[in-house]
């Protein structure tokens, strides 16, 4: 008998619900979010195993560790959730949707092939956020002393001296530290962007060179 397994994943624990071919719920359990516990849980369920989880932060990792132990593994993009929410309801809904094939959108995961590209993209996004956060701190420091600093000139090295001179002497060391942080983060962002572009180009070249099936 086919088993349809829905997983509602969170940072600490995952709720796993299993239904049979008729739609009757066969089991339900909460498992710690670590690879061994999850694999042991899935392997304890008789085959054929059809697993469904929702697209999210951990879905690529879950796909990677669980796919060798499932006869089918589906990652679903859930656009909306109707009715009251709970981990149990969400896991049951994923299992039933998989049983019925009732998905609006499925997400393909290729964790091995695109792992480096995904990590570089995450790093670039993080560096971009850090740059913006530091820029906001710089402008906030000026604003806290009644100095309005519109535009981007307040960040650039050519005009920093003029802006720093507008601040009280007691604040100048702080803003110089922030400028140092900004320079470092901008350089890291450039490095991350360069690596990301290089990896994307390499992946694109690999696709062009791959033989058609």
Rosetta silent file (secondary structure, phi, psi, omega in degrees, C-alpha in Angstrom):
SEQUENCE: XXXXXXXXXXXXXXXXXXXXXXXXXXXXXXXXXXXXXXXXXXXXXXXXXXXXXXXXXXXXXXXXXXXXXXXXXXXXXXXXXXXXXXXXXXXXXXXXXXXXXXXXXXXXXXXXXXXXXXXXXXXXXXXXXXXXXXXXXXXXXXXXXXXXXXXXXXXXXXXXXXXXXXXXXXXXXXXXXXXXXXXXXXXXXXXXXXXXXXXXXXXXXXXXXXXXX
SCORE:     score description
SCORE:     0.000 S_00000001
   1 L     0.000  131.883  178.413    0.000    0.000    0.000 S_00000001
   2 L   -69.143  139.894  174.961    1.333    3.424   -0.929 S_00000001
   3 E  -111.493  132.902  178.443    2.036    5.818    1.917 S_00000001
   4 E  -110.431  120.051 -168.817    1.680    9.567    1.407 S_00000001
   5 E  -115.589  119.459  176.312    3.819   11.541    3.838 S_00000001
   6 E  -104.441  134.767 -179.187    3.343   15.249    4.543 S_00000001
   7 E  -121.608  126.087  171.618    6.045   17.189    6.382 S_00000001
   8 E  -108.833  107.744 -169.584    5.602   20.555    8.061 S_00000001
   9 E   -99.205  138.953  173.716    9.161   21.677    8.822 S_00000001
  10 L  -136.764  173.035 -174.580   10.388   24.194   11.386 S_00000001
  11 L   -62.668  -36.284 -175.282   13.786   25.040   12.848 S_00000001
  12 L   -96.468  -41.087 -175.343   13.346   22.891   15.970 S_00000001
  13 E  -144.682  161.081  176.509   10.927   20.165   14.945 S_00000001
  14 E  -124.469  134.128  174.173    9.045   18.682   12.006 S_00000001
  15 E   -95.626  127.063 -175.521    5.491   17.354   12.096 S_00000001
  16 E  -121.651  123.368  179.624    5.072   14.273    9.920 S_00000001
  17 E  -120.719  135.291 -179.868    1.676   12.873    8.939 S_00000001
  18 E  -117.030  130.648  175.035    1.157    9.669    6.949 S_00000001
  19 E  -123.465  155.713  178.757   -2.034    8.806    5.046 S_00000001
  20 L   -92.050 -173.902 -177.352   -2.937    5.727    3.038 S_00000001
  21 L   -63.935  -27.356  179.842   -4.320    5.359   -0.457 S_00000001
  22 L   -82.928  -11.804 -176.939   -7.865    5.876    0.776 S_00000001
  23 L    98.819   -2.806  179.926   -6.957    9.121    2.530 S_00000001
  24 L   -74.783  135.703  179.495   -7.207    7.685    6.036 S_00000001
  25 E   -72.205  127.425 -177.453   -4.586    9.023    8.425 S_00000001
  26 E   -98.857  -34.026 -179.422   -2.261    6.206    9.460 S_00000001
  27 E  -162.727  164.196  178.479    0.150    7.961   11.793 S_00000001
  28 E  -154.397  135.431  177.258    1.395   11.276   13.075 S_00000001
  29 E  -155.380  159.536  176.477    4.534   12.233   14.947 S_00000001
  30 E  -111.067  127.146 -174.444    6.795   15.152   15.768 S_00000001
  31 E  -122.309  142.996  176.341   10.484   14.645   15.016 S_00000001
  32 E   -62.212  143.380 -178.833   13.489   16.761   15.894 S_00000001
  33 L   -80.832   77.333  169.387   14.843   18.712   12.932 S_00000001
  34 L  -144.484  156.229 -168.871   18.077   16.859   12.387 S_00000001
  35 H   -59.903  -47.048 -175.793   19.130   14.578    9.548 S_00000001
  36 H   -63.466  -45.449 -178.454   19.386   11.298   11.451 S_00000001
  37 H   -62.720  -41.436 -178.555   16.031   11.645   13.219 S_00000001
  38 H   -69.528  -43.123  178.897   14.234   12.558   10.005 S_00000001
  39 H   -64.073  -43.288  179.014   15.831    9.803    7.929 S_00000001
  40 H   -60.069  -40.572 -179.878   15.098    7.226   10.644 S_00000001
  41 H   -64.378  -48.487 -178.760   11.472    8.354   10.746 S_00000001
  42 H   -63.721  -40.939 -178.413   10.990    8.164    6.974 S_00000001
  43 H   -69.277  -21.223  178.539   12.718    4.783    6.735 S_00000001
  44 L   -76.431  -12.204 -179.588   10.426    3.384    9.432 S_00000001
  45 L   -89.620  129.665 -177.930    7.431    3.953    7.121 S_00000001
  46 L   -60.346  148.772  174.231    6.756    1.030    4.745 S_00000001
  47 L   -79.851  160.875   -3.893    7.315    1.537    1.020 S_00000001
  48 L   -71.389  138.840 -178.524    6.231    2.842   -1.419 S_00000001
  49 E  -108.656  123.498  175.236    6.852    6.225    0.242 S_00000001
  50 E  -114.802  117.401 -172.191    5.594    9.445   -1.359 S_00000001
  51 E  -113.428  138.429  176.934    6.869   12.501    0.517 S_00000001
  52 E  -132.687  133.898  174.089    5.705   16.104    0.241 S_00000001
  53 E  -137.632  160.799 -176.115    7.099   19.202    1.913 S_00000001
  54 E   -89.304  142.804  175.048    6.519   22.896    1.453 S_00000001
  55 L   -57.618  131.861 -179.525    8.982   25.219   -0.265 S_00000001
  56 L  -176.507 -169.063 -175.407   10.930   27.144    2.366 S_00000001
  57 L   -58.876  -37.859 -174.093   14.293   27.847    3.961 S_00000001
  58 L   -98.697    1.761 -171.512   15.006   24.204    4.773 S_00000001
  59 H   -65.579  -36.356  179.320   13.407   22.555    1.733 S_00000001
  60 H   -65.380  -43.025  177.954   16.644   22.137   -0.270 S_00000001
  61 H   -64.048  -45.324  178.881   18.356   20.496    2.701 S_00000001
  62 H   -62.360  -41.354  177.612   15.357   18.257    3.383 S_00000001
  63 H   -58.877  -43.357 -176.456   15.192   17.266   -0.281 S_00000001
  64 H   -64.880  -43.200 -174.946   18.862   16.335   -0.218 S_00000001
  65 H   -83.142  -25.824 -174.276   18.724   14.142    2.879 S_00000001
  66 H   -97.622  -24.550 -175.006   15.320   12.514    2.277 S_00000001
  67 H   -58.657  -33.410  177.659   15.234   11.875   -1.471 S_00000001
  68 H   -67.135  -14.779 -174.159   17.389    8.706   -1.260 S_00000001
  69 H  -111.170    8.658 -179.635   14.806    7.212    1.098 S_00000001
  70 L  -123.096  144.833  174.782   11.623    8.128   -0.784 S_00000001
  71 L   -76.970  -23.491  175.980   10.077    6.646   -3.912 S_00000001
  72 E  -152.060  135.401  176.436    8.764   10.126   -4.705 S_00000001
  73 E  -134.730  122.996 -175.727    9.614   13.472   -3.139 S_00000001
  74 E  -119.230  134.139  171.971    7.688   16.612   -4.041 S_00000001
  75 E  -108.182  120.261 -174.854    8.399   20.205   -3.016 S_00000001
  76 E  -107.596  137.123  172.880    5.232   22.295   -3.280 S_00000001
  77 L   -91.159  109.097 -177.386    4.961   26.067   -3.513 S_00000001
  78 L   -93.856  112.444 -176.542    1.955   26.900   -1.332 S_00000001
  79 L   -83.037  -30.785  178.750    0.511   30.251   -2.366 S_00000001
  80 L  -153.642  154.248 -179.248   -2.279   30.415    0.204 S_00000001
  81 L  -125.646  123.633 -177.437   -3.571   28.479    3.170 S_00000001
  82 L   -98.452  145.337  176.392   -7.280   28.252    3.909 S_00000001
  83 L    81.757 -179.490 -179.467   -8.806   27.722    7.323 S_00000001
  84 L   -63.738  144.826 -177.567   -7.099   27.590   10.727 S_00000001
  85 L  -102.913  143.161  169.582   -3.376   26.836   10.678 S_00000001
  86 L  -161.199  159.771 -179.823   -1.440   24.309   12.721 S_00000001
  87 H   -59.900  -41.804 -178.947    1.565   22.091   12.094 S_00000001
  88 H   -63.010  -46.508  179.604   -0.662   19.002   12.158 S_00000001
  89 H   -62.820  -42.234 -177.830   -3.159   20.456    9.671 S_00000001
  90 H   -65.576  -43.350  179.361   -0.411   21.645    7.330 S_00000001
  91 H   -64.885  -41.462  178.134    1.363   18.276    7.295 S_00000001
  92 H   -63.801  -40.506  179.322   -1.922   16.459    6.726 S_00000001
  93 H   -62.184  -41.211  178.943   -2.811   18.865    3.909 S_00000001
  94 H   -63.569  -42.051 -179.636    0.534   18.201    2.167 S_00000001
  95 H   -63.527  -43.620 -178.804   -0.001   14.434    2.409 S_00000001
  96 H   -69.078  -38.778  178.022   -3.548   14.645    1.032 S_00000001
  97 H   -63.647  -38.626  177.802   -2.545   17.009   -1.764 S_00000001
  98 H   -65.969  -41.151  179.415    0.208   14.613   -2.787 S_00000001
  99 H   -61.404  -39.200 -175.910   -2.229   11.690   -2.748 S_00000001
 100 H   -92.150   -9.480 -175.090   -4.674   13.586   -4.960 S_00000001
 101 L    66.960   33.002 -172.043   -2.102   15.365   -7.113 S_00000001
 102 L   -99.702   61.831  179.185   -3.769   18.642   -6.141 S_00000001
 103 L  -115.386  136.984  174.882   -0.877   21.103   -6.456 S_00000001
 104 L   -78.530  -34.844 -175.021   -0.941   24.431   -8.275 S_00000001
 105 L  -150.057  130.073  175.448    2.836   24.690   -8.436 S_00000001
 106 E  -109.423  150.353 -178.128    5.714   22.295   -7.830 S_00000001
 107 E  -115.637  128.322  177.298    9.303   23.331   -7.212 S_00000001
 108 L   -88.204  132.357  177.381   12.227   21.375   -8.604 S_00000001
 109 L  -113.397  131.909  174.119   15.211   21.035   -6.280 S_00000001
 110 L  -128.664   73.143 -170.577   18.695   20.171   -7.491 S_00000001
 111 L   -62.144  -32.729 -177.063   20.704   20.513   -4.286 S_00000001
 112 L   -75.599  -48.221 -175.457   23.907   18.924   -5.547 S_00000001
 113 L   -67.454  -43.252 -172.770   24.248   20.717   -8.861 S_00000001
 114 L  -105.262   15.735 -176.504   23.271   24.204   -7.753 S_00000001
 115 H   -59.468  -48.208 -178.654   24.447   24.122   -4.123 S_00000001
 116 H   -63.552  -42.799 -179.380   27.391   26.481   -4.685 S_00000001
 117 H   -62.074  -42.428  179.417   25.308   28.887   -6.771 S_00000001
 118 H   -64.103  -43.098 -178.585   22.587   29.036   -4.105 S_00000001
 119 H   -66.471  -38.713  177.247   25.078   29.647   -1.302 S_00000001
 120 H   -65.230  -38.421  177.929   26.822   32.400   -3.268 S_00000001
 121 H   -64.584  -41.467  178.019   23.454   34.036   -3.955 S_00000001
 122 H   -63.200  -41.920  179.718   22.594   33.911   -0.239 S_00000001
 123 H   -63.079  -42.491  179.254   25.965   35.436    0.630 S_00000001
 124 H   -63.215  -43.457  177.872   25.475   38.225   -1.900 S_00000001
 125 H   -61.133  -41.428 -179.908   22.006   38.989   -0.534 S_00000001
 126 H   -64.905  -42.323  178.899   23.384   39.059    3.012 S_00000001
 127 H   -64.477  -39.242  178.221   26.208   41.421    2.027 S_00000001
 128 H   -61.741  -43.919  178.189   23.744   43.711    0.261 S_00000001
 129 H   -63.239  -39.260  179.751   21.579   43.881    3.385 S_00000001
 130 H   -65.826  -38.802  177.865   24.640   44.607    5.534 S_00000001
 131 H   -62.775  -48.088 -179.458   25.701   47.467    3.243 S_00000001
 132 H   -62.337  -40.803 -179.428   22.227   49.029    3.363 S_00000001
 133 H   -62.817  -42.154  179.199   22.060   48.583    7.149 S_00000001
 134 H   -67.705  -39.538  176.251   25.400   50.343    7.629 S_00000001
 135 H   -60.350  -40.519  178.524   24.356   53.182    5.311 S_00000001
 136 H   -63.703  -38.447  178.936   21.198   53.652    7.379 S_00000001
 137 H   -65.272  -38.522  178.849   23.277   53.837   10.558 S_00000001
 138 H   -63.762  -48.349 -179.869   25.487   56.516    9.036 S_00000001
 139 H   -64.355  -36.499  179.492   22.530   58.643    7.973 S_00000001
 140 H   -64.667  -36.236  178.668   20.854   58.099   11.352 S_00000001
 141 H   -64.520  -44.136  177.549   23.951   59.376   13.128 S_00000001
 142 H   -63.359  -45.304 -177.319   23.928   62.579   11.084 S_00000001
 143 H   -62.891  -32.902 -179.878   20.184   62.995   11.515 S_00000001
 144 L   -66.466  -13.065  176.612   20.472   62.589   15.294 S_00000001
 145 L  -114.004   21.867  174.437   22.521   65.795   15.255 S_00000001
 146 L    75.046   19.616 -178.480   20.128   67.681   13.013 S_00000001
 147 L  -107.642  113.599  179.253   22.150   67.137    9.841 S_00000001
 148 L   -84.616  127.944 -176.188   20.088   66.111    6.824 S_00000001
 149 L  -125.998   77.892 -179.568   22.122   63.989    4.388 S_00000001
 150 L   -73.914  162.044  174.940   20.092   63.314    1.223 S_00000001
 151 L    72.214 -162.601 -173.730   21.383   61.279   -1.683 S_00000001
 152 L  -106.968   -6.100 -174.134   24.521   59.144   -1.831 S_00000001
 153 L   -63.899  -24.979 -178.806   27.319   61.720   -1.452 S_00000001
 154 L   -65.384  -21.306 -177.909   27.448   61.166    2.301 S_00000001
 155 L   -91.741  -30.522 -172.717   28.816   57.646    1.685 S_00000001
 156 L   -70.934  143.139 -178.990   31.454   58.345   -0.975 S_00000001
 157 H   -58.282  -37.552 -177.075   35.091   58.823    0.037 S_00000001
 158 H   -60.925  -27.426 -174.272   35.554   62.119   -1.901 S_00000001
 159 H  -112.182    2.508 -175.446   32.983   63.975    0.249 S_00000001
 160 H   -61.829  -41.317 -178.137   33.311   62.229    3.597 S_00000001
 161 H   -57.423  -41.154 -179.916   35.647   64.818    5.066 S_00000001
 162 H   -64.871  -40.134 -179.630   33.120   67.592    4.447 S_00000001
 163 H   -70.327  -42.251 -178.893   30.336   65.584    6.073 S_00000001
 164 H   -61.786  -37.051 -179.207   32.425   64.514    9.061 S_00000001
 165 H   -63.728  -20.270  179.605   33.379   68.154    9.735 S_00000001
 166 L   -77.747  -17.307 -177.790   29.683   68.963   10.238 S_00000001
 167 L   -85.502  154.531  170.971   29.468   66.630   13.217 S_00000001
 168 L   -60.034  149.739 -177.854   30.479   67.464   16.784 S_00000001
 169 H   -55.565  -35.494 -177.063   34.029   66.335   17.561 S_00000001
 170 H   -65.053  -19.537 -176.585   32.687   63.766   20.022 S_00000001
 171 H  -101.381   -8.794 -171.193   30.850   61.900   17.214 S_00000001
 172 H   -68.826  -35.921  178.352   33.509   61.875   14.550 S_00000001
 173 H   -63.018  -38.658 -179.444   35.267   58.726   15.755 S_00000001
 174 H   -65.354  -44.334 -178.116   31.964   56.833   15.644 S_00000001
 175 H   -69.680  -32.384  177.385   31.116   57.855   12.107 S_00000001
 176 H   -66.220  -36.127  174.952   34.641   57.028   10.926 S_00000001
 177 H   -63.565  -41.469  178.178   34.202   53.519   12.341 S_00000001
 178 H   -65.032  -38.988  176.883   30.938   53.213   10.439 S_00000001
 179 H   -63.504  -38.940  176.980   32.633   54.387    7.255 S_00000001
 180 H   -63.040  -41.256  177.208   35.305   51.744    7.780 S_00000001
 181 H   -63.769  -42.254  179.695   32.609   49.110    8.205 S_00000001
 182 H   -61.233  -44.246  179.610   30.859   50.346    5.053 S_00000001
 183 H   -60.848  -42.837 -179.032   34.070   50.128    3.005 S_00000001
 184 H   -65.560  -43.117 -178.596   34.693   46.584    4.218 S_00000001
 185 H   -67.858  -37.895  178.456   31.122   45.464    3.526 S_00000001
 186 H   -65.398  -36.698  177.043   31.116   47.029    0.058 S_00000001
 187 H   -67.504  -41.245  177.188   34.323   45.180   -0.805 S_00000001
 188 H   -63.683  -38.272  177.510   32.846   41.898    0.452 S_00000001
 189 H   -62.864  -42.734  178.183   29.723   42.567   -1.599 S_00000001
 190 H   -62.837  -41.348  178.582   31.854   43.099   -4.727 S_00000001
 191 H   -63.148  -43.544  179.595   33.744   39.864   -4.032 S_00000001
 192 H   -64.487  -40.441  179.005   30.485   37.965   -3.553 S_00000001
 193 H   -64.961  -41.115 -179.988   29.029   39.435   -6.745 S_00000001
 194 H   -63.154  -43.901  178.499   32.134   38.524   -8.728 S_00000001
 195 H   -66.434  -38.546  179.651   32.024   34.916   -7.506 S_00000001
 196 H   -64.014  -45.392  179.691   28.276   34.713   -8.147 S_00000001
 197 H   -63.262  -41.364 -179.972   28.614   35.975  -11.725 S_00000001
 198 H   -63.895  -41.917 -179.572   31.498   33.582  -12.381 S_00000001
 199 H   -68.699  -39.145  177.150   29.550   30.603  -11.052 S_00000001
 200 H   -62.242  -41.124  178.886   26.429   31.545  -13.043 S_00000001
 201 H   -64.026  -39.258  179.940   28.541   31.769  -16.211 S_00000001
 202 H   -66.815  -42.113  178.467   30.051   28.366  -15.500 S_00000001
 203 H   -63.842  -40.882  179.725   26.627   26.795  -14.924 S_00000001
 204 H   -63.195  -42.413  178.417   25.315   28.375  -18.138 S_00000001
 205 H   -62.947  -39.196  179.353   28.295   27.021  -20.089 S_00000001
 206 H   -64.021  -39.654  179.083   27.720   23.563  -18.621 S_00000001
 207 H   -64.481  -41.093 -179.506   24.072   23.636  -19.711 S_00000001
 208 H   -66.496  -31.643 -177.492   25.034   24.607  -23.263 S_00000001
 209 H   -87.044  -11.826 -178.607   27.593   21.822  -23.435 S_00000001
 210 L   -70.627  136.765  177.783   25.285   19.162  -21.969 S_00000001
 211 L   -68.756  143.830  178.804   23.991   16.682  -24.574 S_00000001
 212 L   -72.900  142.652  178.114   20.251   16.819  -25.210 S_00000001
 213 L   -85.034    0.000    0.000   18.241   13.862  -23.944 S_00000001
